Every structure is written in C-alpha cells, then in structure tokens.
XYZ file of C-alpha atoms in Angstrom:
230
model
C 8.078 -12.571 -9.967
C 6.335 -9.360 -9.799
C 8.167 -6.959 -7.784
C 5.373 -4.516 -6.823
C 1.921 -4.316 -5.144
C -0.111 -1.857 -3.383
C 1.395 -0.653 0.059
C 0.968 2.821 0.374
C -2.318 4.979 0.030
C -3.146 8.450 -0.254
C -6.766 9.538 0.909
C -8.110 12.883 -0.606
C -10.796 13.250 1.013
C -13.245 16.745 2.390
C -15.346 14.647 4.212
C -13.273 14.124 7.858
C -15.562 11.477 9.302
C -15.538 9.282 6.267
C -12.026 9.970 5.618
C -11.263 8.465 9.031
C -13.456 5.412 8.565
C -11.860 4.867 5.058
C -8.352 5.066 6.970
C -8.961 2.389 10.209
C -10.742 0.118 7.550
C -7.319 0.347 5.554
C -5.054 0.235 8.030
C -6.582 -2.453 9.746
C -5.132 -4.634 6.474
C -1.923 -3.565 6.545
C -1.960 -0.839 4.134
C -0.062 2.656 4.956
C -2.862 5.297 4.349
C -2.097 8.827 4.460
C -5.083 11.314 4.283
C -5.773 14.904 3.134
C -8.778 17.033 2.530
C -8.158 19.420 -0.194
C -7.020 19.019 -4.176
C -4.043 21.533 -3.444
C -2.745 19.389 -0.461
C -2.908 16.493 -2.687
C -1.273 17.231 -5.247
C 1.554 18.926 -3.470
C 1.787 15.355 -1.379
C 1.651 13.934 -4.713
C 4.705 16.074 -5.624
C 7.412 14.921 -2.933
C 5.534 11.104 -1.411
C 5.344 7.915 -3.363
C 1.619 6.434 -3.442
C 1.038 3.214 -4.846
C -2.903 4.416 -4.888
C -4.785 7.218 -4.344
C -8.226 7.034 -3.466
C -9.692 10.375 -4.451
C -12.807 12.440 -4.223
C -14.146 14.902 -7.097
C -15.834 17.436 -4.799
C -12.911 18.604 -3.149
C -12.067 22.151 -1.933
C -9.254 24.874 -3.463
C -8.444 22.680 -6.086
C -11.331 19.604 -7.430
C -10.559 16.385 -8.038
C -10.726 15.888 -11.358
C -8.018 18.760 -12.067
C -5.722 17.032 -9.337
C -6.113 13.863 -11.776
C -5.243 15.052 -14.946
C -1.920 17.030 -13.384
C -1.004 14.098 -12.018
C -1.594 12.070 -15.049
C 0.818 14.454 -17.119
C 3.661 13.589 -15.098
C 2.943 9.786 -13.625
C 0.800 7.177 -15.672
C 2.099 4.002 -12.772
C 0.282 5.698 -9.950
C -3.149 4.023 -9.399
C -5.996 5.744 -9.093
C -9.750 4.946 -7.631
C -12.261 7.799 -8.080
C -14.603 7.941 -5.040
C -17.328 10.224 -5.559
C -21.132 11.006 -5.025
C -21.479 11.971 -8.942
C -22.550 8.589 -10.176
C -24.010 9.437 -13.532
C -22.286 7.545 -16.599
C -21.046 10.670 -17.887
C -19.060 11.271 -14.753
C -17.813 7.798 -15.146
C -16.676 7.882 -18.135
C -15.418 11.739 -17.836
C -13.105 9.738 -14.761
C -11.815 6.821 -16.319
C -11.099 8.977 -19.738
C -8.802 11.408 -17.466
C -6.804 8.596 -16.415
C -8.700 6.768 -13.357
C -7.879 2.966 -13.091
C -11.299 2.603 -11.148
C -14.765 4.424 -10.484
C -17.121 4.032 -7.406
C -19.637 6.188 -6.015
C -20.868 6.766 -2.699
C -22.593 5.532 -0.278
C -20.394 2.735 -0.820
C -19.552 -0.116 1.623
C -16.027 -0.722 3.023
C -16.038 -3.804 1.805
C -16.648 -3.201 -1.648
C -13.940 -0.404 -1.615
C -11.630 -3.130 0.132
C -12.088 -5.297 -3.003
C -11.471 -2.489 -5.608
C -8.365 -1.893 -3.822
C -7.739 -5.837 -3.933
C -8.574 -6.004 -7.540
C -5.800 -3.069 -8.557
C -3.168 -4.186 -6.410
C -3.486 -8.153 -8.307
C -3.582 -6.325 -11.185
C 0.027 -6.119 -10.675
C 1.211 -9.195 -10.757
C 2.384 -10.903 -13.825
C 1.049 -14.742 -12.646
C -2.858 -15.970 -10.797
C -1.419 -16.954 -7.958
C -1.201 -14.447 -5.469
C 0.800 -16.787 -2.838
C 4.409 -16.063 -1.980
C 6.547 -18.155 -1.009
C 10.089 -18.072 0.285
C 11.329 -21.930 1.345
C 8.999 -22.905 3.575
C 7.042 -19.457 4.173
C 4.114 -18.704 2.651
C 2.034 -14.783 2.409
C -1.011 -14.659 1.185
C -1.781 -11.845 -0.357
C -5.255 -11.396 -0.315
C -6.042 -13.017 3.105
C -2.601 -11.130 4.346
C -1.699 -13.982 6.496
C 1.789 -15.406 6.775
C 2.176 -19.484 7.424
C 4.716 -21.946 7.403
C 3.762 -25.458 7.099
C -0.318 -24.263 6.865
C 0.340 -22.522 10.259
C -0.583 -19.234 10.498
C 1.969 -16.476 12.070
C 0.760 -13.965 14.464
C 2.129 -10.600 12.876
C 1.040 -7.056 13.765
C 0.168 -4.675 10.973
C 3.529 -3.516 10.252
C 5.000 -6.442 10.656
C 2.756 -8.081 7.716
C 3.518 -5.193 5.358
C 7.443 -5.361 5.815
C 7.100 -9.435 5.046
C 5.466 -8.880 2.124
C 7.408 -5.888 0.829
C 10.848 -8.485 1.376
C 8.941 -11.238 -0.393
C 8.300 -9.154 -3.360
C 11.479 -8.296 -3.574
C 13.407 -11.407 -2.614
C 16.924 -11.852 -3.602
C 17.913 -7.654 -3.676
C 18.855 -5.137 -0.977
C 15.626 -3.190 0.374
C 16.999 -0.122 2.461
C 15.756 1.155 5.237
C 14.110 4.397 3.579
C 12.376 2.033 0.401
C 10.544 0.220 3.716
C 9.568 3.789 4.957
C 8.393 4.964 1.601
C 6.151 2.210 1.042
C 5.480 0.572 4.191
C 5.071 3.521 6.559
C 2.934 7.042 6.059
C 4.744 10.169 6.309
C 4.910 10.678 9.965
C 8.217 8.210 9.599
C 11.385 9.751 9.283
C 14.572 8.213 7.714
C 15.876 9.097 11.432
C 13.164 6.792 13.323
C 14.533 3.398 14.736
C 10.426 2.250 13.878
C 11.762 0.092 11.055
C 14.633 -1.695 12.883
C 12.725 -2.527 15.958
C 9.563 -3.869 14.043
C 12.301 -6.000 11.640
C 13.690 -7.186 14.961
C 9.879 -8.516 15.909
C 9.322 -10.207 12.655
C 12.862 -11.727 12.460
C 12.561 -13.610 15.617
C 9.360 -14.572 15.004
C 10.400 -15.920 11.487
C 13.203 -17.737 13.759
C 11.046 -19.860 15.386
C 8.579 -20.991 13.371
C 11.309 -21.486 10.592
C 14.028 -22.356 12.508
C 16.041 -20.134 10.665
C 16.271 -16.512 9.931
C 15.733 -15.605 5.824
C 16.129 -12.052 6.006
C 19.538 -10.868 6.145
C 21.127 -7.563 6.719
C 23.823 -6.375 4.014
C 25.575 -3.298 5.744
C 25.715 -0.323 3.654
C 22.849 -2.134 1.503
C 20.016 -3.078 3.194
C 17.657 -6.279 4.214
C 17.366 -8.930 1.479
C 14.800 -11.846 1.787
C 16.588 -15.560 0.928
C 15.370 -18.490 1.489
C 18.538 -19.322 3.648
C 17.788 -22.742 5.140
C-alpha cells in the first residue's frame, strides 16, 4: 500500500479574496491549507513546513512565482506543485511545467475544476486504481472522503476524516503525535496543543461503535498505529 497522499496545502496567493475562497473550498474536504501572499513568505514557509502541495500564483509580490518554483525545485523534486495563474498562453505553460510544475491552470477557474486537479495529483500517488481503504471492516474513500463500515456512512468532522485517513495510509506503524500535526493540521498547531488527542478521542469512540471495537491503538513513547484489531 501506498503510504502517502495529499493532506497538507500551501496557498501562495496576492489576491486575499480569492485566496480565502480557495481556502474554505479546501478545507471544507478535509485538506489542511495554509495561505500566504508573497514569493518571499513562501518560500521561507517552504523552508521550515512540510506541504504535500502548493498551489501557487506567478504574479506574486517581492519575490514571483516562477523564481519561488525553481528554488524550490533545487532542493525538493516530491513536493507537488499546481501553477495557478492568469498568464494562460502556451508559452507560459510550458515555461511552468519545464521549471518543475506537476500541473498548470489559469484563471478564472472554477473551484471545482481546481478540486479535481488537486484530486488527480494526490491519486497520482498511489501505486494501485483503487482508491478505497480498508482496515477489517472500515472502509475510506478517498475521493468521496467518506468513512463506512458495512456501506454505512460515519459522521466525521473535518479533522476527524483527515486523521482516519492519515492512520489508514499508514496502517501497521507508529504515527506520532507531531507527523499528525505536520500533515493533518496548518501551522497554527503546536506540538504543545492537546487538538490532536481530543479529536483522536472523537474518532476513536466513534470507530467503537460502529465497529464494535477500537483499531487504533496507542503505543506509549511511539505513537497511534491503525490495526485491524477485531
């Protein structure tokens, strides 16, 4: 099984208003978006934060977004990134893709659409077609992000969804409390925060009765493992 998928997103965006929208249309699938509005922000983000993708702008103050790209592309090739931009000529396009962009779409653009770009890099990551996870009994789908056992569906909050399917990627090993933060939460979540123990909490008991059994477990000193434990 593939280990990894998208989970945490960085925003570079000068635009505020559509950098907002971009973010509540993220969020509200249970992605972690972080957002800034200038190339030199980014890439000092970029520098200390781990993004799965980064959804970035050309026109961008200080520093543009095509110089943010290839510095970042000299020192990380995994990252994923989509190139959002008003330029939509072919020789932008290509000028994009050939610095290193996994993806290319210009604006106006509809949520949607960008929704499904994201979608398409995240499966992009996994090894097999199906893009179902199961653990025993439990079931994520990845693209509809809903959580069933026995075709019923659970009733998970945002975070709740993206910690379930960050353990189901990774079932069988320890995931400590700071991996969760680092892909799961944005950076207003310190290591310090009990955030991550009280929304484990919610999903565990939830998991408890629809399962009838708990299959996350808590390995002191090494974190929460997902098992199918029944």
């Amino acid at each position: 099984m593939c280990k990894e998928t998208v989970m945490r997103i960085l925003i570079v965006e000068d635009e505020r208003a559509l950098c907002d929208a971009i973010a509540r249309s993220l969020r509200n699938l249970a992605y972690s978006v972080d957002c800034c509005h200038d190339g030199q922000e980014a890439l000092d983000l970029l520098g200390v934060e781990v993004f799965d993708l980064v959804v970035l702008d050309l026109n961008l103050p200080r520093i543009d977004g095509m110089t943010v790209l290839r510095k970042l592309r000299k020192t990380d090739c995994e990252t994923k990134v989509l190139i959002l931009s008003a330029r939509g000529e072919v020789s932008d396009k290509v000028a994009g893709l050939d610095a290193g962009a996994n993806d290319y779409l210009t604006k106006p653009f509809h949520l949607d659409e960008l929704a499904a770009r994201i979608r398409s890099l995240t499966l992009r990551r996994f090894a097999q077609s199906d893009i179902v996870l199961t653990c025993g009994k439990l079931n994520f789908d990845t693209k509809a992000r809903i959580a069933s056992v026995d075709s019923e569906a659970l009733s998970l909050t945002r975070k709740e969804t993206g910690i379930l399917e960050y353990l189901m990627l990774n079932q069988g090993r320890p995931v400590s409390q700071e991996e969760l933060i680092e892909h799961v939460w944005d950076s207003s979540v310190n290591s310090f925060s009990n955030a991550t123990r009280v929304h484990i909490s919610s999903l565990r008991k939830k998991l408890r009765g629809a399962l009838g059994y708990d299959p996350i477990r808590n390995r002191i000193g090494e974190g929460y493992v997902m098992e199918d434990g029944e």
